[in-house]
Short mmCIF file of C-alpha atoms in Angstrom, two decimals:
data_model
loop_
_atom_site.label_atom_id
_atom_site.label_comp_id
_atom_site.label_asym_id
_atom_site.label_seq_id
_atom_site.Cartn_x
_atom_site.Cartn_y
_atom_site.Cartn_z
CA MET A 122 -16.98 -5.57 8.34
CA THR A 123 -13.80 -3.27 9.33
CA LEU A 124 -10.52 -4.59 7.35
CA THR A 125 -7.42 -5.08 9.27
CA LEU A 126 -4.13 -3.25 8.80
CA THR A 127 -1.11 -3.97 10.11
CA VAL A 128 2.30 -2.46 9.67
CA SER A 129 5.04 -4.95 10.23
CA ASP A 130 8.20 -3.65 12.76
CA GLU A 131 10.69 -3.92 10.02
CA VAL A 132 9.27 -0.94 8.34
CA ARG A 133 8.67 0.79 11.67
CA ALA A 134 12.47 0.28 12.22
CA LEU A 135 13.70 1.67 8.90
CA VAL A 136 11.18 4.59 8.16
CA PRO A 137 9.78 5.29 12.03
CA GLY A 138 8.48 8.64 10.95
CA PHE A 139 5.32 7.07 9.17
CA THR A 140 1.76 7.33 9.99
CA HIS A 141 -1.67 6.51 8.06
CA VAL A 142 -4.90 7.21 8.08
CA ALA A 143 -7.62 5.36 6.98
CA VAL A 144 -11.19 5.76 5.47
CA GLU A 145 -13.40 2.61 5.32
CA ALA A 146 -16.68 3.26 3.52
CA HIS A 147 -19.01 0.95 2.72
CA GLY A 148 -23.02 1.62 0.19
CA LEU A 149 -20.71 3.90 -2.01
CA VAL A 150 -21.73 4.41 -5.41
CA ASN A 151 -19.23 4.92 -8.46
CA GLY A 152 -19.20 5.64 -12.26
CA PRO A 153 -17.63 7.32 -14.90
CA SER A 154 -15.97 10.64 -14.34
CA THR A 155 -18.44 13.75 -13.81
CA ASP A 156 -17.89 17.50 -14.41
CA ALA A 157 -18.09 17.71 -10.44
CA SER A 158 -14.96 15.15 -10.02
CA SER A 159 -13.80 16.62 -12.65
CA ALA A 160 -13.50 20.26 -10.75
CA LEU A 161 -12.32 18.85 -7.71
CA LEU A 162 -9.36 17.76 -9.56
CA ASP A 163 -8.82 21.49 -11.46
CA ASP A 164 -9.56 23.10 -7.79
CA ALA A 165 -6.61 20.48 -6.56
CA ALA A 166 -4.32 21.51 -9.02
CA ARG A 167 -5.03 25.06 -8.23
CA ARG A 168 -4.42 24.52 -4.19
CA LEU A 169 -1.01 22.44 -4.82
CA ALA A 170 0.44 25.51 -6.82
CA VAL A 171 -0.34 27.80 -4.13
CA ARG A 172 1.09 25.04 -1.93
CA LEU A 173 4.50 24.96 -3.82
CA ALA A 174 4.43 28.41 -4.28
CA GLY A 175 6.99 27.85 -7.45
CA ARG A 176 9.19 25.04 -6.39
CA ALA A 177 8.96 21.53 -8.23
CA PRO A 178 6.97 19.13 -5.89
CA HIS A 179 10.16 16.90 -5.14
CA GLU A 180 11.61 20.13 -3.24
CA ASP A 181 8.11 20.26 -1.01
CA PRO A 182 9.53 18.85 2.54
CA HIS A 183 6.94 16.13 2.60
CA MET A 184 7.84 14.53 -0.56
CA ALA A 185 11.79 15.25 0.56
CA ALA A 186 10.88 12.93 3.19
CA TRP A 187 9.13 10.14 0.84
CA ARG A 188 12.38 10.41 -1.13
CA GLN A 189 14.39 9.55 1.65
CA ALA A 190 12.32 6.72 2.48
CA TYR A 191 12.31 4.84 -0.81
CA THR A 192 16.27 5.28 -1.29
CA ALA A 193 16.33 3.45 2.52
CA PHE A 194 14.84 0.22 0.73
CA GLY A 195 16.74 0.19 -2.11
CA SER A 196 14.54 1.95 -4.11
CA LYS A 197 15.46 5.21 -6.79
CA PRO A 198 13.04 7.84 -5.86
CA SER A 199 13.95 9.88 -9.23
CA ARG A 200 12.50 7.15 -11.34
CA THR A 201 9.94 5.54 -9.39
CA ARG A 202 7.89 8.39 -7.22
CA ASN A 203 5.60 7.85 -4.61
CA SER A 204 2.06 8.32 -5.82
CA ALA A 205 1.71 12.18 -4.50
CA GLU A 206 4.83 13.34 -6.37
CA ALA A 207 4.20 11.34 -9.19
CA LEU A 208 0.33 12.86 -8.99
CA ALA A 209 1.89 16.25 -8.32
CA LYS A 210 4.15 16.22 -11.33
CA ARG A 211 1.04 15.70 -13.91
CA ALA A 212 -1.16 18.30 -12.06
CA LEU A 213 1.43 20.99 -13.24
CA SER A 214 2.19 19.50 -16.61
CA GLU A 215 -0.06 21.01 -19.51
CA ALA A 216 -1.75 17.40 -19.96
CA GLY A 217 -2.70 17.97 -16.41
CA LEU A 218 -4.00 15.69 -14.04
CA PRO A 219 -6.35 11.79 -15.55
CA ARG A 220 -10.07 11.20 -15.11
CA ILE A 221 -10.47 7.85 -14.08
CA ASN A 222 -13.67 7.18 -12.15
CA LEU A 223 -15.62 9.33 -9.54
CA LEU A 224 -14.18 7.55 -6.41
CA VAL A 225 -10.60 7.24 -7.92
CA ASP A 226 -10.67 11.02 -8.76
CA VAL A 227 -12.20 11.95 -5.53
CA TYR A 228 -8.89 10.58 -3.55
CA ASN A 229 -6.43 11.40 -6.23
CA ALA A 230 -8.11 15.52 -5.62
CA ILE A 231 -7.35 15.14 -1.98
CA SER A 232 -3.60 13.75 -2.41
CA VAL A 233 -2.76 16.57 -4.76
CA ALA A 234 -4.41 18.99 -2.99
CA HIS A 235 -2.19 17.97 0.49
CA LEU A 236 0.13 16.73 -0.86
CA VAL A 237 0.28 13.39 0.71
CA PRO A 238 -0.12 9.80 -1.24
CA VAL A 239 -3.31 8.20 -0.86
CA GLY A 240 -4.27 5.09 -2.07
CA GLY A 241 -8.14 3.75 -2.78
CA GLU A 242 -8.52 -0.16 -2.45
CA ASP A 243 -11.83 -2.50 -3.11
CA THR A 244 -11.83 -4.49 0.28
CA ASP A 245 -14.76 -7.00 -1.65
CA HIS A 246 -11.50 -7.91 -3.74
CA ILE A 247 -9.09 -7.78 -0.59
CA GLU A 248 -8.37 -11.65 1.09
CA GLY A 249 -7.97 -11.01 4.77
CA GLY A 250 -6.39 -8.32 6.21
CA MET A 251 -3.76 -5.82 4.38
CA HIS A 252 -0.04 -5.58 5.46
CA LEU A 253 3.28 -3.11 5.19
CA VAL A 254 6.11 -5.33 5.03
CA ARG A 255 9.32 -5.98 3.78
CA ALA A 256 9.16 -8.64 0.74
CA THR A 257 11.12 -11.35 0.71
CA GLY A 258 10.85 -11.19 -3.06
CA GLU A 259 8.85 -14.10 -3.81
CA GLU A 260 5.41 -12.69 -3.47
CA ASP A 261 3.47 -12.56 -6.54
CA PHE A 262 2.14 -8.91 -8.23
CA VAL A 263 -0.49 -9.69 -10.87
CA THR A 264 -0.45 -6.54 -13.04
CA VAL A 265 -0.97 -5.70 -17.02
CA VAL A 266 1.31 -5.47 -19.82
CA GLY A 267 0.56 -4.63 -23.14
CA GLY A 268 -3.12 -5.67 -22.51
CA GLU A 269 -1.74 -8.93 -20.92
CA GLN A 270 -1.53 -9.89 -17.51
CA VAL A 271 1.32 -10.62 -15.85
CA ILE A 272 2.92 -11.82 -12.72
CA GLU A 273 5.93 -10.21 -11.53
CA HIS A 274 7.76 -10.05 -8.03
CA PRO A 275 8.86 -7.64 -5.72
CA ASP A 276 12.52 -7.13 -4.95
CA ALA A 277 13.71 -7.92 -2.14
CA GLY A 278 13.17 -5.95 1.02
CA GLU A 279 11.32 -3.48 -0.91
CA ILE A 280 8.37 -2.28 0.75
CA VAL A 281 4.62 -3.11 -0.36
CA TRP A 282 1.11 -3.92 1.06
CA ARG A 283 -0.25 -6.85 0.39
CA ASP A 284 -2.80 -9.50 1.69
CA GLU A 285 -3.11 -13.05 1.71
CA ALA A 286 -2.96 -13.41 -2.00
CA GLY A 287 -0.45 -11.36 -3.02
CA VAL A 288 0.90 -7.69 -3.24
CA THR A 289 -1.41 -5.21 -3.64
CA CYS A 290 0.74 -2.13 -4.11
CA ARG A 291 4.78 -2.12 -5.05
CA ARG A 292 7.15 0.37 -3.47
CA TRP A 293 4.88 1.43 -0.86
CA ASN A 294 2.32 3.71 -2.53
CA TRP A 295 4.37 4.05 -6.10
CA ARG A 296 2.30 0.84 -8.27
CA GLN A 297 -1.50 -0.77 -7.85
CA GLY A 298 -1.83 -3.97 -8.71
CA PRO A 299 -5.83 -4.31 -11.13
CA ARG A 300 -6.72 -7.19 -8.15
CA THR A 301 -7.68 -4.58 -5.80
CA ARG A 302 -8.52 -1.19 -7.65
CA LEU A 303 -11.35 0.62 -7.63
CA THR A 304 -13.92 0.32 -10.62
CA GLU A 305 -17.10 1.91 -11.51
CA GLU A 306 -18.28 -1.44 -9.93
CA THR A 307 -17.08 -0.96 -6.30
CA VAL A 308 -19.34 -0.33 -3.06
CA SER A 309 -17.22 -0.89 -0.68
CA GLY A 310 -13.40 0.55 -0.13
CA ILE A 311 -10.46 1.08 2.06
CA PHE A 312 -8.76 4.37 1.33
CA LEU A 313 -5.22 5.23 2.71
CA LEU A 314 -3.67 8.24 3.70
CA GLU A 315 0.33 8.20 4.43
CA SER A 316 2.10 10.13 5.78
CA LEU A 317 6.18 10.74 6.97
CA ALA A 318 7.20 13.34 9.22
CA PRO A 319 7.78 16.37 9.08
CA MET A 320 4.04 16.41 8.08
CA PRO A 321 2.25 17.15 11.57
CA VAL A 322 -0.19 14.21 11.96
CA ALA A 323 -3.07 16.85 12.17
CA ASP A 324 -2.52 17.96 8.56
CA VAL A 325 -3.61 13.84 7.76
CA GLU A 326 -5.97 13.83 9.94
CA THR A 327 -7.88 17.08 7.42
CA ALA A 328 -7.01 15.37 4.57
CA ALA A 329 -8.78 12.25 5.81
CA GLU A 330 -11.92 14.20 6.49
CA GLU A 331 -11.77 16.23 3.96
CA LEU A 332 -11.97 12.57 1.85
CA ALA A 333 -15.03 11.28 4.12
CA ASP A 334 -16.81 14.43 3.29
CA LEU A 335 -16.21 13.98 -0.05
CA LEU A 336 -17.41 10.63 -0.01
CA GLN A 337 -20.46 11.20 1.46
CA LYS A 338 -21.43 14.03 -0.72
CA PHE A 339 -21.27 11.76 -3.26
CA SER A 340 -22.61 8.67 -1.73
CA PRO A 341 -25.30 9.90 0.27
CA ALA A 342 -26.21 6.26 2.19
CA ALA A 343 -22.72 5.13 2.63
CA GLU A 344 -21.30 4.33 6.00
CA ILE A 345 -17.87 5.75 6.54
CA GLU A 346 -15.56 5.70 9.31
CA ILE A 347 -11.87 7.23 9.45
CA ARG A 348 -10.10 5.74 11.90
CA PRO A 349 -7.49 7.15 14.28
CA PRO A 350 -3.56 7.92 12.99
CA ALA A 351 -1.85 4.84 13.14
CA SER A 352 2.13 3.92 12.95
CA GLY A 353 1.63 0.33 13.83
CA ALA A 354 -0.85 -2.02 13.94
#
């Protein structure tokens, strides 16, 4: 079943240049990171270095646009970076990119190589549809702090992804909650590639196609659909 994704009018009014492309997959095979997924991450870091040509990630026009968007809803982008900038910073560091699990490695590699925020959610743990909205501040966000599960609440006006049970990702694409993350048991997932002007929509579509191809490579029997770019529902 196709997962419903909506973007509120408030978000579109605040950041009119937003576009997302979704890749939905069923019949996935996940597991621990492999030599192949690790190689993807190493290659992504090399592609990023070529793309940036000596610049810092936040100097890229697309990352600069995300910083402006974060500022627009009251977040400090130098402290809470969008997911692509945070990963890019790690990719260029001595520590390099983390190895999480096969599926996460794949979408992180796409995020870094194309410098576009990419998130993955386990659709079997999403309740109802997913909605990009400005938070009231009363929504629940279940996360883990010091090994213990805690409930936080987003700031009023903060842009969040949420489902019927609560917030799935805070500050747009800054911190994902553990409830819907991709684990080694995940078999169905939705992958969101999010972009802002001035990144051409065609560039996001190219990244989505590469992601779909990699998912198919690692899960040959999976059914994978790329949805057309959307700025609204």
